Amino acid sequence: MTRHYSVLGVGLGPFNLSAAALLAPHTQTISSLFVEQKPRFAWHPGLLLDDAKMQTSYLKDMVTAVDPTSPYTFINYLVKTKKFYPFTARGEQTVSRLEFSDYMAWVAHQLPNTQFDTPVVNITPHGSGFAVNTPHGQLTCDHLILGTGTQPFMPECAEPFVGEQVFHASELALRQPDLRGKNVVIVGGGQTGADVFQHLFDGEFGKVAHIDWISRRPNLQGLDENPFTDQYFMPDYAEQFHGLDPKVKHTQLAQQKLASDGITENCLQGLYQRLYHDKYVRRSPSWWRLLPGQTLTGMQSHPSGYQLTTTATLTGDSATVDADVVILCTGFSRALPQCLDTLRDCLELDDKDRPNVNAHYRVKMREGYAQALYMMNVGTHCHGIIEPQLSLAAWRAATIINAISGTPLYDIAHHHGLLDWTLAASTSSTAKMQKVAGW
Ligand SMILES: Cc1cc2nc3c(=O)[nH]c(=O)nc-3n(C[C@H](O)[C@H](O)[C@H](O)COP(=O)(O)OP(=O)(O)OC[C@H]3O[C@@H](n4cnc5c(N)ncnc54)[C@H](O)[C@@H]3O)c2cc1C
């Protein structure tokens, strides 16, 4: 039997979980269901490495920013799981990803509007809404919120070798590989590369023989976390960014890379102290190398493992590195999820096959289609570096819910940050006009 909902959500990562938690108190007026293919809530389970830390404050949880009185706050999780006082005595600003994941699972499994073990196979237009097909039957809705996340990115040259010994870091904790006595190459110099290096160094998967850590970046680069950088992660910046010219957005994003894509100070300090102790105090024979400024450009297999070719950014010189195991910490990419294949012809996509998302996260449809599809985490091209990040999860979900309900169910009017972006944005439109006018 087909069940009909006002709002259906596909995927239950943090972003749709926030929408589910904020819609839960309104189920009498806005019926909703959020379906997830996994049997239980799991947040990047292959990367839930022991003690890896969150890059964002636990106050930026699923609901607090727009509804601090919700039962689904991180603080309420601490109270209800009887660890509020021990938590406050930790003397730490950040929480581990394991603990934040446990909090999100606690939310997900008590909500009345979530359903697990329900992969969405395809979605088609259905009257003024959508039909969503799952192996358990069809669901229909007036509004659809897609929160299906990203896909692991593999460098092209590594793709033919992906398997038991060559894999993406997103599978590491799930595989629990036995790395005893192995020569391991880690590819990718961001936070994940650092977390993986640290865990291998500490022998979490057995005492490795040798680790080479290859990074295209010129050095181990820290996360830009100063309070003014943090202004990029606030609603007023996201709103003004959305209105910028696409070319301006592109240059802004390049400048802001380390605000979202660097390694935390804590992690860098921990790494440095380990390496200093190993090299200068214990005087261990060399068993690890950090290799910045090296891009992986080729890969071959040989009888006893793999040979990776790297190209130096500064000189263009090539070098080779041997490996028994290769762990790709090469990030995530965004392609339209497969379940949207049947809806593709209705979407207005740009030349890079990306959807165009308006200020309320509604996807622009082709002429003749008026269905209300909302998408989160579609890429930084619309709302900027904040898009794949948790900072605005609750605000973004509330923005969508307000747009769907047509009333301000949540007060998302916000105080402006300390920086006034309005002039910067208007200068950019003047520049755009000047360019158009040929000045
Ligand atoms: C290791 C790691 C650490 C991070 N740490 C931080 C941090 O500290 N702070 C921060 O701000 N950001 C962090 N991020 C970035 C961001 O918060 C996460 O990537 C976040 O998980 C994005 O949420 P999402 O809901 O878009 O997608 P996801 O978490 O990827 O969830 C998508 C869900 O959709 C489901 N799904 C997909 N297709 C279907 C389908 N057809 N049918 C049903 N279900 C489907 C998937 O199974 C999945 O559960 C981190 C990212 C990673 C990879």
Coordinates of C-alpha atoms and ligand atoms in Angstrom, one line a residue:
M1 CA 0.0 0.0 0.0
T2 CA 1.3 3.4 -0.9
R3 CA 1.8 5.8 2.1
H4 CA 1.6 9.5 1.5
Y5 CA 3.5 12.2 3.5
S6 CA 3.8 15.9 3.3
V7 CA 7.6 15.6 3.6
L8 CA 9.8 12.6 2.7
G9 CA 13.5 12.6 3.4
V10 CA 15.9 10.3 1.6
G11 CA 19.1 9.5 3.6
L12 CA 19.7 9.9 7.3
G13 CA 23.1 11.5 7.7
P14 CA 23.4 14.5 10.0
F15 CA 21.8 16.9 7.6
N16 CA 18.5 15.1 7.1
L17 CA 18.6 14.0 10.7
S18 CA 18.5 17.6 11.7
A19 CA 15.4 18.1 9.4
A20 CA 13.7 15.0 10.9
A21 CA 14.4 16.2 14.5
L22 CA 13.0 19.7 13.7
L23 CA 9.9 18.2 12.0
A24 CA 9.2 15.7 14.7
P25 CA 7.3 18.1 17.0
H26 CA 5.1 19.1 14.0
T27 CA 4.0 15.6 12.8
Q28 CA 0.3 16.5 13.5
T29 CA 0.4 19.3 10.9
I30 CA 3.2 18.2 8.6
S31 CA 3.4 14.5 8.2
S32 CA 7.0 13.4 7.6
L33 CA 9.2 10.3 7.2
F34 CA 12.9 10.1 6.7
V35 CA 14.2 6.8 5.2
E36 CA 17.8 5.4 5.4
Q37 CA 19.3 2.4 3.6
K38 CA 21.5 1.4 6.5
P39 CA 20.0 -0.8 9.3
R40 CA 21.1 1.7 12.0
F41 CA 22.3 5.2 12.2
A42 CA 26.0 5.3 11.3
W43 CA 28.1 8.4 10.6
H44 CA 31.0 7.7 8.3
P45 CA 31.5 4.5 10.3
G46 CA 34.7 3.6 8.5
L47 CA 36.3 6.8 9.8
L48 CA 35.1 6.6 13.4
L49 CA 38.7 6.1 14.5
D50 CA 39.1 5.9 18.3
D51 CA 39.4 9.4 19.7
A52 CA 39.4 11.3 16.4
K53 CA 38.0 14.7 17.3
M54 CA 35.2 16.8 15.9
Q55 CA 36.2 20.0 14.0
T56 CA 33.0 21.8 15.2
S57 CA 31.5 22.6 18.6
Y58 CA 29.0 20.1 20.1
L59 CA 26.7 23.1 20.4
K60 CA 26.3 23.0 16.6
D61 CA 24.2 19.9 17.1
M62 CA 21.1 18.8 15.2
V63 CA 18.7 21.4 16.7
T64 CA 20.2 23.9 19.3
A65 CA 20.9 26.8 16.9
V66 CA 17.2 27.1 16.1
D67 CA 15.5 25.3 18.9
P68 CA 17.5 25.0 22.2
T69 CA 14.4 23.8 24.0
S70 CA 14.1 20.7 21.7
P71 CA 14.5 17.3 23.5
Y72 CA 17.1 16.4 20.8
T73 CA 20.0 18.7 21.9
F74 CA 23.5 17.4 22.7
I75 CA 23.1 18.8 26.2
N76 CA 19.9 16.7 26.7
Y77 CA 21.8 13.7 25.4
L78 CA 24.4 14.2 28.1
V79 CA 21.6 14.5 30.8
K80 CA 19.6 11.6 29.6
T81 CA 22.6 9.3 29.3
K82 CA 23.7 10.3 32.8
K83 CA 27.1 11.8 31.9
F84 CA 26.4 15.5 32.2
Y85 CA 28.7 16.1 35.2
P86 CA 31.5 13.8 34.1
F87 CA 31.4 15.6 30.7
T88 CA 31.8 19.0 32.2
A89 CA 34.9 17.9 34.1
R90 CA 36.7 16.8 31.0
G91 CA 38.3 20.3 30.5
E92 CA 38.1 19.9 26.7
Q93 CA 36.4 22.1 24.2
T94 CA 35.9 19.4 21.6
V95 CA 34.2 16.1 21.6
S96 CA 35.3 12.9 19.8
R97 CA 33.5 11.9 16.6
L98 CA 32.6 8.7 18.3
E99 CA 30.7 10.6 21.0
F100 CA 29.0 12.9 18.5
S101 CA 28.0 9.9 16.4
D102 CA 26.6 8.3 19.6
Y103 CA 24.6 11.4 20.2
M104 CA 23.2 11.5 16.6
A105 CA 22.3 7.8 16.9
W106 CA 20.5 8.5 20.2
V107 CA 18.4 11.2 18.3
A108 CA 17.8 9.1 15.2
H109 CA 16.5 6.0 17.0
Q110 CA 14.0 7.8 19.2
L111 CA 12.4 10.0 16.5
P112 CA 8.9 9.0 15.4
N113 CA 9.6 9.9 11.8
T114 CA 12.7 7.8 10.9
Q115 CA 12.8 4.4 9.2
F116 CA 16.0 2.4 8.6
D117 CA 16.8 -0.5 6.3
T118 CA 14.9 1.3 3.5
P119 CA 17.1 2.0 0.4
V120 CA 15.4 4.3 -2.1
V121 CA 15.8 2.8 -5.5
N122 CA 14.3 5.5 -7.6
I123 CA 12.2 8.6 -7.5
T124 CA 9.7 9.8 -10.1
P125 CA 7.4 12.8 -10.4
H126 CA 4.0 12.0 -9.1
G127 CA 1.2 14.6 -9.6
S128 CA 2.5 17.7 -7.9
G129 CA 4.9 15.7 -5.7
F130 CA 7.0 12.6 -6.0
A131 CA 6.8 8.8 -5.8
V132 CA 9.7 7.2 -4.0
N133 CA 10.3 3.5 -4.6
T134 CA 11.9 1.2 -2.1
P135 CA 12.1 -2.6 -1.9
H136 CA 9.3 -2.4 0.8
G137 CA 6.9 -0.5 -1.4
Q138 CA 6.1 2.9 -2.7
L139 CA 5.9 6.2 -0.7
T140 CA 4.6 9.4 -2.1
C141 CA 5.0 13.0 -0.9
D142 CA 4.4 16.6 -1.6
H143 CA 7.9 17.7 -0.7
L144 CA 11.2 15.7 -0.9
I145 CA 14.4 16.4 0.9
L146 CA 17.4 14.7 -0.4
G147 CA 20.3 14.2 2.0
T148 CA 22.2 11.3 0.5
G149 CA 25.7 12.7 1.2
T150 CA 28.9 12.2 -0.9
Q151 CA 30.8 9.4 -2.4
P152 CA 34.5 8.4 -1.7
F153 CA 36.8 9.9 -4.3
M154 CA 39.6 7.7 -5.7
P155 CA 42.4 9.0 -7.9
E156 CA 42.0 7.6 -11.4
C157 CA 45.4 5.8 -11.4
A158 CA 44.5 3.9 -8.2
E159 CA 41.0 2.8 -9.4
P160 CA 42.1 -0.4 -11.2
F161 CA 43.8 -1.7 -8.0
V162 CA 41.0 -1.0 -5.5
G163 CA 40.4 -4.1 -3.4
E164 CA 41.8 -5.8 -0.4
Q165 CA 45.1 -3.9 -0.2
V166 CA 44.2 -0.6 -1.9
F167 CA 41.1 1.1 -0.4
H168 CA 39.6 4.4 0.6
A169 CA 40.0 5.6 4.2
S170 CA 36.2 5.7 4.5
E171 CA 36.4 1.9 4.9
L172 CA 39.3 1.7 7.3
A173 CA 37.6 1.1 10.7
L174 CA 35.0 -1.3 9.0
R175 CA 37.8 -3.4 7.5
Q176 CA 40.0 -3.5 10.6
P177 CA 43.0 -4.5 8.4
D178 CA 45.9 -6.4 9.8
L179 CA 48.8 -4.1 8.9
R180 CA 51.5 -5.9 11.0
G181 CA 54.8 -5.8 9.2
K182 CA 53.3 -4.1 6.1
N183 CA 54.7 -1.1 4.1
V184 CA 51.8 1.3 4.0
V185 CA 51.4 4.3 1.8
I186 CA 48.8 7.0 2.9
V187 CA 47.7 9.3 0.1
G188 CA 46.2 12.6 1.0
G189 CA 47.3 15.4 3.4
G190 CA 44.1 16.6 5.0
Q191 CA 42.5 15.8 8.3
T192 CA 41.7 12.2 7.3
G193 CA 45.3 11.6 6.2
A194 CA 46.5 12.9 9.5
D195 CA 44.1 10.8 11.5
V196 CA 45.0 7.7 9.6
F197 CA 48.8 8.4 10.0
Q198 CA 48.4 8.9 13.7
H199 CA 46.4 5.7 14.2
L200 CA 48.9 3.6 12.1
F201 CA 51.8 5.2 14.0
D202 CA 50.2 4.2 17.3
G203 CA 49.8 0.7 16.0
E204 CA 46.0 0.5 16.1
F205 CA 46.0 -2.0 13.2
G206 CA 49.2 -3.8 14.2
K207 CA 52.8 -2.6 14.2
V208 CA 53.5 -1.6 10.6
A209 CA 57.0 -1.9 9.1
H210 CA 57.0 1.4 7.3
I211 CA 54.6 4.3 6.6
D212 CA 55.0 6.8 3.7
W213 CA 52.5 9.7 3.8
I214 CA 52.2 11.4 0.4
S215 CA 50.5 14.8 0.2
R216 CA 50.0 17.2 -2.7
R217 CA 49.9 20.0 -0.2
P218 CA 53.2 22.0 0.3
N219 CA 53.2 21.2 4.1
L220 CA 51.0 19.8 6.8
Q221 CA 48.5 22.7 6.7
G222 CA 46.5 23.7 9.8
L223 CA 42.8 24.4 9.9
D224 CA 42.3 28.1 9.8
E225 CA 40.2 28.4 13.0
N226 CA 40.5 32.0 14.1
P227 CA 37.3 33.7 15.3
F228 CA 37.1 35.9 12.2
T229 CA 37.4 32.9 9.9
D230 CA 34.5 31.4 11.9
Q231 CA 32.3 34.2 10.5
Y232 CA 32.3 32.2 7.2
F233 CA 30.2 29.6 9.0
M234 CA 27.4 31.9 9.9
P235 CA 24.0 32.4 8.2
D236 CA 24.7 36.0 7.1
Y237 CA 27.8 34.9 5.2
A238 CA 26.1 31.9 3.6
E239 CA 23.3 34.2 2.5
Q240 CA 25.5 36.8 0.9
F241 CA 27.7 34.1 -0.7
H242 CA 24.7 32.5 -2.4
G243 CA 24.1 35.8 -4.3
L244 CA 27.7 36.2 -5.6
D245 CA 28.7 35.7 -9.2
P246 CA 29.8 32.1 -9.9
K247 CA 33.3 33.2 -10.9
V248 CA 33.7 35.2 -7.7
K249 CA 32.4 32.3 -5.7
H250 CA 35.2 30.1 -7.2
T251 CA 38.0 32.5 -6.2
Q252 CA 36.5 32.9 -2.7
L253 CA 36.3 29.2 -2.2
A254 CA 40.0 28.7 -3.2
Q255 CA 41.0 31.4 -0.7
Q256 CA 38.9 29.8 2.0
K257 CA 40.2 26.2 1.5
L258 CA 42.0 25.9 4.8
A259 CA 39.0 27.2 6.8
S260 CA 37.4 23.9 6.2
D261 CA 40.0 21.6 4.9
G262 CA 43.1 21.9 7.2
I263 CA 44.3 19.8 10.1
T264 CA 43.3 20.8 13.6
E265 CA 45.9 22.4 15.8
N266 CA 45.4 19.7 18.4
C267 CA 46.1 16.9 15.9
L268 CA 49.2 18.7 14.5
Q269 CA 50.6 19.1 18.0
G270 CA 49.9 15.5 18.8
L271 CA 51.6 14.4 15.6
Y272 CA 54.7 16.6 16.0
Q273 CA 55.2 15.4 19.6
R274 CA 55.0 11.8 18.6
L275 CA 57.4 12.2 15.7
Y276 CA 59.9 14.3 17.7
H277 CA 60.0 11.7 20.4
D278 CA 60.4 8.9 18.0
K279 CA 63.2 10.5 16.0
Y280 CA 65.1 12.6 18.5
V281 CA 64.5 10.9 21.8
R282 CA 64.1 7.2 21.1
R283 CA 66.3 7.6 18.0
S284 CA 64.3 4.9 16.2
P285 CA 65.6 3.6 12.9
S286 CA 63.7 5.4 10.1
W287 CA 60.3 3.7 9.7
W288 CA 58.1 6.6 8.5
R289 CA 58.4 9.5 6.0
L290 CA 56.2 12.6 5.5
L291 CA 56.3 13.5 1.8
P292 CA 54.6 16.9 1.1
G293 CA 54.5 18.5 -2.3
Q294 CA 54.0 15.1 -4.0
T295 CA 51.1 14.3 -6.3
L296 CA 50.2 10.7 -7.0
T297 CA 50.4 10.4 -10.8
G298 CA 50.7 6.7 -11.5
M299 CA 50.4 3.3 -10.0
Q300 CA 51.4 -0.2 -11.0
S301 CA 51.2 -3.6 -9.3
H302 CA 54.1 -6.0 -9.1
P303 CA 54.4 -9.5 -7.6
S304 CA 55.1 -8.3 -4.1
G305 CA 52.8 -5.2 -4.0
Y306 CA 52.4 -1.9 -5.7
Q307 CA 54.6 0.9 -7.0
L308 CA 53.3 4.4 -6.8
T309 CA 54.7 7.2 -9.0
T310 CA 54.6 10.7 -7.6
T311 CA 55.4 14.1 -9.2
A312 CA 56.9 16.9 -7.2
T313 CA 55.0 20.1 -7.3
L314 CA 58.1 22.3 -7.1
T315 CA 60.3 20.6 -9.7
G316 CA 58.1 18.3 -11.7
D317 CA 60.5 15.5 -10.9
S318 CA 59.1 12.0 -10.6
A319 CA 59.8 9.5 -7.8
T320 CA 58.5 6.0 -6.9
V321 CA 57.3 4.6 -3.6
D322 CA 56.6 0.9 -2.9
A323 CA 53.7 -0.3 -0.9
D324 CA 52.0 -3.5 0.4
V325 CA 48.9 -1.5 1.3
V326 CA 47.6 1.9 0.0
I327 CA 45.1 3.9 2.0
L328 CA 43.5 6.7 0.0
C329 CA 42.6 9.7 2.1
T330 CA 41.6 11.5 -1.0
G331 CA 38.3 13.0 0.1
F332 CA 34.8 12.7 -1.3
S333 CA 33.1 13.8 -4.5
R334 CA 29.5 14.7 -5.3
A335 CA 27.6 13.0 -8.1
L336 CA 23.9 12.9 -8.3
P337 CA 22.8 9.8 -6.4
Q338 CA 21.6 6.9 -8.5
C339 CA 18.1 7.1 -7.1
L340 CA 17.8 10.4 -9.0
D341 CA 18.5 8.9 -12.4
T342 CA 14.8 8.7 -13.0
L343 CA 14.3 12.3 -12.2
R344 CA 17.3 13.7 -14.1
D345 CA 15.4 15.0 -17.0
C346 CA 13.3 17.2 -14.7
L347 CA 16.3 18.9 -13.1
E348 CA 18.0 22.0 -14.4
L349 CA 21.7 21.0 -14.1
D350 CA 24.7 23.2 -14.8
D351 CA 27.6 22.4 -17.2
K352 CA 29.2 20.3 -14.4
D353 CA 26.0 18.3 -13.9
R354 CA 25.3 20.0 -10.6
P355 CA 21.9 21.1 -9.5
N356 CA 21.1 24.7 -9.0
V357 CA 19.9 25.2 -5.4
N358 CA 18.1 28.4 -4.3
A359 CA 18.6 30.3 -1.1
H360 CA 16.0 27.9 0.6
Y361 CA 17.8 24.8 -0.8
R362 CA 15.1 24.2 -3.3
V363 CA 16.4 22.7 -6.6
K364 CA 15.6 24.5 -9.8
M365 CA 13.5 22.2 -12.0
R366 CA 13.1 22.4 -15.8
E367 CA 10.1 24.2 -17.3
G368 CA 7.0 22.1 -16.9
Y369 CA 8.0 20.7 -13.5
A370 CA 6.9 22.5 -10.4
Q371 CA 7.7 19.7 -7.8
A372 CA 9.4 20.8 -4.6
L373 CA 12.7 19.0 -4.3
Y374 CA 15.2 20.2 -1.7
M375 CA 18.8 19.1 -1.6
M376 CA 21.5 19.5 1.0
N377 CA 25.3 19.0 0.6
V378 CA 25.2 19.4 -3.2
G379 CA 28.5 21.2 -3.3
T380 CA 30.2 24.4 -2.4
H381 CA 29.1 26.2 -5.6
C382 CA 25.8 27.4 -4.1
H383 CA 26.2 28.3 -0.4
G384 CA 30.0 28.1 0.0
I385 CA 32.4 26.2 2.3
I386 CA 29.6 25.8 4.8
E387 CA 27.7 23.4 2.6
P388 CA 29.4 20.1 3.6
Q389 CA 29.8 21.2 7.2
L390 CA 27.8 20.8 10.4
S391 CA 27.9 24.4 11.6
L392 CA 24.6 25.4 9.9
A393 CA 22.9 22.0 9.8
A394 CA 20.1 23.1 12.1
W395 CA 19.7 26.5 10.5
R396 CA 19.7 25.0 7.0
A397 CA 17.1 22.3 8.0
A398 CA 14.9 25.1 9.6
T399 CA 15.3 27.2 6.4
I400 CA 13.9 24.3 4.4
I401 CA 11.1 23.5 6.9
N402 CA 10.0 27.2 6.9
A403 CA 9.9 27.2 3.1
I404 CA 7.9 24.0 3.0
S405 CA 5.4 25.1 5.7
G406 CA 5.1 28.6 4.3
T407 CA 5.2 29.9 7.8
P408 CA 8.2 30.8 10.1
L409 CA 7.9 27.6 12.2
Y410 CA 11.4 28.3 13.3
D411 CA 12.8 31.8 14.0
I412 CA 15.9 31.8 11.8
A413 CA 16.3 35.6 11.7
H414 CA 19.8 35.9 13.0
H415 CA 22.2 38.4 14.5
H416 CA 24.8 39.5 12.1
G417 CA 28.4 38.4 12.8
L418 CA 31.1 40.9 13.6
L419 CA 32.0 41.4 10.0
D420 CA 29.7 43.4 7.7
W421 CA 29.7 41.5 4.4
T422 CA 27.1 43.6 2.7
L423 CA 29.6 46.1 1.2
A424 CA 31.9 43.4 0.1
A425 CA 29.1 41.7 -1.8
S426 CA 27.8 44.9 -3.3
T427 CA 31.3 45.8 -4.5
S428 CA 31.4 42.5 -6.2
S429 CA 28.1 43.2 -8.1
T430 CA 29.5 46.6 -9.1
A431 CA 32.6 44.8 -10.5
K432 CA 30.3 42.4 -12.3
M433 CA 28.3 45.3 -13.8
Q434 CA 31.6 47.0 -14.8
K435 CA 32.8 43.8 -16.5
V436 CA 29.5 43.4 -18.3
A437 CA 29.7 47.0 -19.5
G438 CA 33.2 46.5 -20.6
W439 CA 34.7 49.1 -18.2
Ligands
LIG1 C1 35.4 11.6 8.7 C2 34.6 12.8 8.6 C3 34.6 13.7 9.7 C4 33.8 14.9 9.6 N1 33.9 15.7 10.7 C5 33.2 16.9 10.6 C6 33.2 17.8 11.7 O1 33.9 17.5 12.7 N2 32.5 18.9 11.6 C7 31.8 19.2 10.5 O2 31.2 20.3 10.5 N3 31.8 18.4 9.4 C8 32.5 17.2 9.5 N4 32.4 16.4 8.4 C9 31.6 16.8 7.2 C10 30.1 16.5 7.3 O3 29.6 16.8 8.5 C11 29.8 15.1 7.0 O4 30.3 14.7 5.8 C12 28.3 14.7 7.1 O5 28.2 13.3 7.3 C13 27.5 15.1 5.9 O6 26.2 14.8 6.2 P1 25.1 14.3 5.1 O7 23.8 14.1 5.8 O8 25.1 15.2 3.9 O9 25.6 12.9 4.4 P2 26.0 11.5 5.0 O10 26.5 11.6 6.4 O11 27.0 10.9 4.0 O12 24.7 10.7 5.0 C14 24.0 10.4 3.9 C15 23.1 9.2 4.2 O13 22.3 8.9 3.1 C16 22.1 7.5 3.0 N5 21.7 7.2 1.6 C17 22.4 7.4 0.5 N6 21.7 7.0 -0.6 C18 20.5 6.5 -0.1 C19 19.4 5.9 -0.7 N7 19.3 5.8 -2.1 N8 18.4 5.5 0.1 C20 18.4 5.6 1.4 N9 19.5 6.2 2.0 C21 20.5 6.6 1.3 C22 23.5 7.0 3.3 O14 23.5 5.6 3.7 C23 23.9 7.9 4.5 O15 23.6 7.4 5.7 C24 33.1 15.2 8.4 C25 33.2 14.4 7.3 C26 33.9 13.2 7.4 C27 34.0 12.3 6.2

